[in-house]
């Protein structure tokens, strides 16, 4: 799985990073899910393919994950 530093590094890649970041949204670690949602939010419209997965996280049991997902969408 991707670690937090790797997730942040993906932000500089742009569109090619959307796939790995979307997969990271399903990581068991809430910290990884938060960071993935944050980076996808930073990518803006480029992250549109991740929208459905981000919307699922709006109901994440971890409040930090849900909040970051809300910011991203």
CSV table of N, CA, C and O in Angstrom, one decimal:
chain,number,residue,atom,x,y,z
A,1,UNK,N,0.8,-1.2,0.0
A,1,UNK,CA,0.0,0.0,0.0
A,1,UNK,C,0.9,1.3,0.0
A,1,UNK,O,2.0,1.2,0.4
A,2,UNK,N,0.3,2.3,-0.5
A,2,UNK,CA,1.0,3.6,-0.5
A,2,UNK,C,1.0,4.2,0.9
A,2,UNK,O,0.1,4.2,1.6
A,3,UNK,N,2.2,4.8,1.2
A,3,UNK,CA,2.3,5.5,2.4
A,3,UNK,C,2.0,7.0,2.2
A,3,UNK,O,1.8,7.4,1.1
A,4,UNK,N,1.9,7.7,3.3
A,4,UNK,CA,1.5,9.1,3.2
A,4,UNK,C,2.5,10.0,2.4
A,4,UNK,O,2.0,10.7,1.5
A,5,UNK,N,3.8,9.8,2.5
A,5,UNK,CA,4.7,10.6,1.7
A,5,UNK,C,4.5,10.3,0.2
A,5,UNK,O,4.6,11.2,-0.7
A,6,UNK,N,4.3,9.0,-0.1
A,6,UNK,CA,4.0,8.7,-1.5
A,6,UNK,C,2.8,9.3,-2.1
A,6,UNK,O,2.7,9.7,-3.2
A,7,UNK,N,1.7,9.3,-1.2
A,7,UNK,CA,0.5,10.0,-1.7
A,7,UNK,C,0.7,11.4,-2.0
A,7,UNK,O,0.2,11.9,-3.0
A,8,UNK,N,1.4,12.1,-1.1
A,8,UNK,CA,1.7,13.5,-1.4
A,8,UNK,C,2.5,13.7,-2.6
A,8,UNK,O,2.3,14.7,-3.4
A,9,UNK,N,3.4,12.8,-2.9
A,9,UNK,CA,4.3,13.0,-4.1
A,9,UNK,C,3.4,12.8,-5.4
A,9,UNK,O,3.7,13.4,-6.4
A,10,UNK,N,2.4,12.0,-5.3
A,10,UNK,CA,1.5,11.8,-6.4
A,10,UNK,C,0.8,13.1,-6.9
A,10,UNK,O,0.4,13.2,-8.0
A,11,UNK,N,0.6,14.0,-6.0
A,11,UNK,CA,-0.1,15.2,-6.3
A,11,UNK,C,0.6,15.9,-7.4
A,11,UNK,O,0.0,16.6,-8.3
A,12,UNK,N,1.9,15.9,-7.5
A,12,UNK,CA,2.7,16.5,-8.5
A,12,UNK,C,2.6,15.8,-9.9
A,12,UNK,O,3.0,16.4,-10.9
A,13,UNK,N,2.1,14.7,-9.9
A,13,UNK,CA,2.0,13.9,-11.2
A,13,UNK,C,0.8,14.3,-12.0
A,13,UNK,O,0.8,14.2,-13.2
A,14,UNK,N,-0.3,14.7,-11.3
A,14,UNK,CA,-1.5,15.0,-12.0
A,14,UNK,C,-2.4,13.8,-12.3
A,14,UNK,O,-2.5,12.9,-11.6
A,15,UNK,N,-3.0,13.9,-13.5
A,15,UNK,CA,-4.0,12.9,-14.0
A,15,UNK,C,-3.5,11.4,-13.8
A,15,UNK,O,-4.3,10.6,-13.4
A,16,UNK,N,-2.3,11.1,-14.1
A,16,UNK,CA,-1.9,9.7,-13.9
A,16,UNK,C,-1.9,9.2,-12.5
A,16,UNK,O,-2.0,8.0,-12.2
A,17,UNK,N,-2.0,10.1,-11.6
A,17,UNK,CA,-2.0,9.7,-10.1
A,17,UNK,C,-3.4,9.4,-9.7
A,17,UNK,O,-3.6,8.8,-8.6
A,18,UNK,N,-4.5,9.7,-10.4
A,18,UNK,CA,-5.8,9.5,-10.0
A,18,UNK,C,-6.1,8.0,-9.7
A,18,UNK,O,-6.8,7.7,-8.7
A,19,UNK,N,-5.7,7.1,-10.5
A,19,UNK,CA,-5.9,5.7,-10.3
A,19,UNK,C,-5.3,5.2,-9.0
A,19,UNK,O,-6.1,4.6,-8.2
A,20,UNK,N,-4.0,5.4,-8.8
A,20,UNK,CA,-3.5,4.9,-7.5
A,20,UNK,C,-4.1,5.6,-6.3
A,20,UNK,O,-4.3,5.0,-5.2
A,21,UNK,N,-4.4,6.9,-6.4
A,21,UNK,CA,-5.1,7.6,-5.3
A,21,UNK,C,-6.4,7.1,-5.0
A,21,UNK,O,-6.9,6.9,-3.9
A,22,UNK,N,-7.2,6.7,-6.1
A,22,UNK,CA,-8.5,6.2,-5.9
A,22,UNK,C,-8.4,4.8,-5.2
A,22,UNK,O,-9.2,4.6,-4.3
A,23,UNK,N,-7.5,4.0,-5.6
A,23,UNK,CA,-7.3,2.7,-4.9
A,23,UNK,C,-6.9,3.0,-3.4
A,23,UNK,O,-7.4,2.2,-2.5
A,24,UNK,N,-6.2,4.0,-3.1
A,24,UNK,CA,-5.8,4.3,-1.7
A,24,UNK,C,-7.0,4.7,-0.9
A,24,UNK,O,-6.9,4.6,0.4
A,25,UNK,N,-8.1,5.2,-1.5
A,25,UNK,CA,-9.3,5.5,-0.7
A,25,UNK,C,-9.9,4.3,0.0
A,25,UNK,O,-10.6,4.5,0.9
A,26,UNK,N,-9.5,3.1,-0.5
A,26,UNK,CA,-10.0,1.9,0.2
A,26,UNK,C,-9.0,1.3,1.2
A,26,UNK,O,-9.3,0.2,1.7
A,27,UNK,N,-8.0,2.0,1.4
A,27,UNK,CA,-6.9,1.4,2.3
A,27,UNK,C,-7.5,1.3,3.7
A,27,UNK,O,-8.4,2.1,4.2
A,28,UNK,N,-7.1,0.2,4.5
A,28,UNK,CA,-7.6,0.1,5.8
A,28,UNK,C,-7.2,1.2,6.8
A,28,UNK,O,-7.9,1.4,7.8
A,29,UNK,N,-6.1,1.9,6.5
A,29,UNK,CA,-5.7,3.0,7.4
A,29,UNK,C,-6.4,4.3,7.1
A,29,UNK,O,-6.4,4.8,6.0
A,30,UNK,N,-7.1,4.8,8.2
A,30,UNK,CA,-7.8,6.1,8.0
A,30,UNK,C,-6.8,7.2,7.6
A,30,UNK,O,-7.2,8.1,6.8
A,31,UNK,N,-5.6,7.2,8.1
A,31,UNK,CA,-4.6,8.2,7.7
A,31,UNK,C,-4.4,8.2,6.2
A,31,UNK,O,-4.3,9.2,5.5
A,32,UNK,N,-4.2,7.0,5.6
A,32,UNK,CA,-4.0,6.9,4.2
A,32,UNK,C,-5.3,7.4,3.4
A,32,UNK,O,-5.1,8.1,2.4
A,33,UNK,N,-6.4,7.0,3.9
A,33,UNK,CA,-7.7,7.5,3.2
A,33,UNK,C,-7.8,9.0,3.3
A,33,UNK,O,-8.2,9.6,2.3
A,34,UNK,N,-7.5,9.6,4.4
A,34,UNK,CA,-7.5,11.0,4.6
A,34,UNK,C,-6.6,11.7,3.6
A,34,UNK,O,-6.9,12.6,2.9
A,35,UNK,N,-5.4,11.2,3.5
A,35,UNK,CA,-4.4,11.8,2.6
A,35,UNK,C,-4.7,11.6,1.1
A,35,UNK,O,-4.5,12.6,0.3
A,36,UNK,N,-5.2,10.5,0.8
A,36,UNK,CA,-5.7,10.2,-0.6
A,36,UNK,C,-6.8,11.2,-1.0
A,36,UNK,O,-6.8,11.8,-2.1
A,37,UNK,N,-7.8,11.4,-0.1
A,37,UNK,CA,-8.9,12.3,-0.4
A,37,UNK,C,-8.4,13.7,-0.5
A,37,UNK,O,-8.8,14.5,-1.4
A,38,UNK,N,-7.4,14.1,0.4
A,38,UNK,CA,-6.8,15.4,0.4
A,38,UNK,C,-6.2,15.7,-1.0
A,38,UNK,O,-6.4,16.7,-1.6
A,39,UNK,N,-5.3,14.8,-1.4
A,39,UNK,CA,-4.6,14.9,-2.7
A,39,UNK,C,-5.6,15.0,-3.9
A,39,UNK,O,-5.4,15.8,-4.8
A,40,UNK,N,-6.6,14.1,-3.8
A,40,UNK,CA,-7.6,14.2,-4.9
A,40,UNK,C,-8.3,15.5,-4.9
A,40,UNK,O,-8.5,16.1,-6.0
A,41,UNK,N,-8.6,16.0,-3.8
A,41,UNK,CA,-9.2,17.4,-3.7
A,41,UNK,C,-8.3,18.4,-4.3
A,41,UNK,O,-8.7,19.3,-5.0
A,42,UNK,N,-7.0,18.3,-4.0
A,42,UNK,CA,-6.0,19.3,-4.6
A,42,UNK,C,-5.9,19.2,-6.1
A,42,UNK,O,-5.6,20.2,-6.7
A,43,UNK,N,-6.2,18.0,-6.6
A,43,UNK,CA,-6.1,17.8,-8.1
A,43,UNK,C,-7.3,18.5,-8.8
A,43,UNK,O,-7.3,18.7,-10.0
A,44,UNK,N,-8.4,18.7,-8.0
A,44,UNK,CA,-9.5,19.4,-8.6
A,44,UNK,C,-10.2,18.6,-9.7
A,44,UNK,O,-10.4,17.4,-9.5
A,45,UNK,N,-10.7,19.2,-10.8
A,45,UNK,CA,-11.4,18.5,-11.8
A,45,UNK,C,-10.7,17.4,-12.4
A,45,UNK,O,-11.3,16.4,-12.9
A,46,UNK,N,-9.4,17.3,-12.3
A,46,UNK,CA,-8.6,16.2,-12.8
A,46,UNK,C,-9.0,14.9,-12.1
A,46,UNK,O,-8.9,13.8,-12.7
A,47,UNK,N,-9.5,15.0,-10.9
A,47,UNK,CA,-9.8,13.9,-10.1
A,47,UNK,C,-11.2,13.4,-10.3
A,47,UNK,O,-11.7,12.5,-9.6
A,48,UNK,N,-11.9,13.9,-11.2
A,48,UNK,CA,-13.3,13.6,-11.5
A,48,UNK,C,-13.6,12.0,-11.5
A,48,UNK,O,-14.6,11.5,-11.0
A,49,UNK,N,-12.6,11.2,-12.1
A,49,UNK,CA,-12.9,9.8,-12.1
A,49,UNK,C,-13.0,9.2,-10.7
A,49,UNK,O,-13.5,8.1,-10.6
A,50,UNK,N,-12.5,9.8,-9.7
A,50,UNK,CA,-12.5,9.3,-8.3
A,50,UNK,C,-13.8,9.7,-7.6
A,50,UNK,O,-14.0,9.3,-6.4
A,51,UNK,N,-14.6,10.5,-8.2
A,51,UNK,CA,-15.8,11.1,-7.5
A,51,UNK,C,-16.7,10.1,-6.8
A,51,UNK,O,-17.0,10.2,-5.7
A,52,UNK,N,-17.0,9.0,-7.5
A,52,UNK,CA,-17.9,8.0,-6.9
A,52,UNK,C,-17.3,7.4,-5.6
A,52,UNK,O,-18.0,7.2,-4.6
A,53,UNK,N,-16.0,7.1,-5.7
A,53,UNK,CA,-15.3,6.5,-4.5
A,53,UNK,C,-15.2,7.6,-3.4
A,53,UNK,O,-15.4,7.2,-2.2
A,54,UNK,N,-15.0,8.8,-3.7
A,54,UNK,CA,-15.0,9.9,-2.7
A,54,UNK,C,-16.3,10.0,-2.0
A,54,UNK,O,-16.4,10.2,-0.8
A,55,UNK,N,-17.4,9.9,-2.8
A,55,UNK,CA,-18.7,10.0,-2.3
A,55,UNK,C,-19.0,8.9,-1.3
A,55,UNK,O,-19.7,9.1,-0.3
A,56,UNK,N,-18.5,7.7,-1.6
A,56,UNK,CA,-18.7,6.6,-0.6
A,56,UNK,C,-18.0,7.0,0.7
A,56,UNK,O,-18.5,6.6,1.8
A,57,UNK,N,-16.9,7.7,0.7
A,57,UNK,CA,-16.2,8.0,2.0
A,57,UNK,C,-17.0,9.1,2.8
A,57,UNK,O,-16.6,9.3,3.9
A,58,UNK,N,-18.0,9.7,2.2
A,58,UNK,CA,-18.7,10.7,3.0
A,58,UNK,C,-19.4,10.0,4.2
A,58,UNK,O,-19.8,10.6,5.1
A,59,UNK,N,-19.6,8.6,4.1
A,59,UNK,CA,-20.2,7.8,5.1
A,59,UNK,C,-19.1,7.0,5.9
A,59,UNK,O,-19.5,6.1,6.6
A,60,UNK,N,-17.9,7.4,5.7
A,60,UNK,CA,-16.8,6.6,6.4
A,60,UNK,C,-17.0,6.7,7.9
A,60,UNK,O,-17.3,7.8,8.4
A,61,UNK,N,-16.8,5.6,8.7
A,61,UNK,CA,-17.0,5.7,10.1
A,61,UNK,C,-15.9,6.6,10.8
A,61,UNK,O,-16.1,7.1,11.9
A,62,UNK,N,-14.8,6.9,10.1
A,62,UNK,CA,-13.8,7.8,10.7
A,62,UNK,C,-14.2,9.2,10.3
A,62,UNK,O,-14.2,9.5,9.1
A,63,UNK,N,-14.4,10.1,11.2
A,63,UNK,CA,-14.9,11.4,10.9
A,63,UNK,C,-13.9,12.2,10.1
A,63,UNK,O,-14.3,13.0,9.2
A,64,UNK,N,-12.6,12.1,10.3
A,64,UNK,CA,-11.6,12.8,9.6
A,64,UNK,C,-11.6,12.4,8.1
A,64,UNK,O,-11.5,13.3,7.2
A,65,UNK,N,-11.8,11.1,7.8
A,65,UNK,CA,-11.9,10.7,6.5
A,65,UNK,C,-13.2,11.3,5.8
A,65,UNK,O,-13.1,11.8,4.7
A,66,UNK,N,-14.3,11.2,6.5
A,66,UNK,CA,-15.5,11.8,5.9
A,66,UNK,C,-15.4,13.3,5.6
A,66,UNK,O,-15.9,13.8,4.6
A,67,UNK,N,-14.8,14.0,6.5
A,67,UNK,CA,-14.6,15.5,6.3
A,67,UNK,C,-13.7,15.7,5.1
A,67,UNK,O,-14.0,16.6,4.3
A,68,UNK,N,-12.6,15.0,5.0
A,68,UNK,CA,-11.7,15.3,3.9
A,68,UNK,C,-12.3,14.9,2.6
A,68,UNK,O,-12.1,15.5,1.6
A,69,UNK,N,-13.1,13.8,2.6
A,69,UNK,CA,-13.9,13.4,1.4
A,69,UNK,C,-14.9,14.5,1.0
A,69,UNK,O,-15.0,14.9,-0.2
A,70,UNK,N,-15.5,15.1,2.0
A,70,UNK,CA,-16.5,16.2,1.7
A,70,UNK,C,-15.8,17.4,1.1
A,70,UNK,O,-16.3,18.0,0.1
A,71,UNK,N,-14.6,17.7,1.6
A,71,UNK,CA,-13.8,18.8,1.0
A,71,UNK,C,-13.4,18.5,-0.4
A,71,UNK,O,-13.3,19.4,-1.2
A,72,UNK,N,-13.1,17.2,-0.7
A,72,UNK,CA,-12.6,16.9,-2.0
A,72,UNK,C,-13.7,16.9,-3.1
A,72,UNK,O,-13.4,17.2,-4.2
A,73,UNK,N,-14.9,16.6,-2.6
A,73,UNK,CA,-16.0,16.6,-3.6
A,73,UNK,C,-16.6,18.0,-3.8
A,73,UNK,O,-17.1,18.4,-4.8
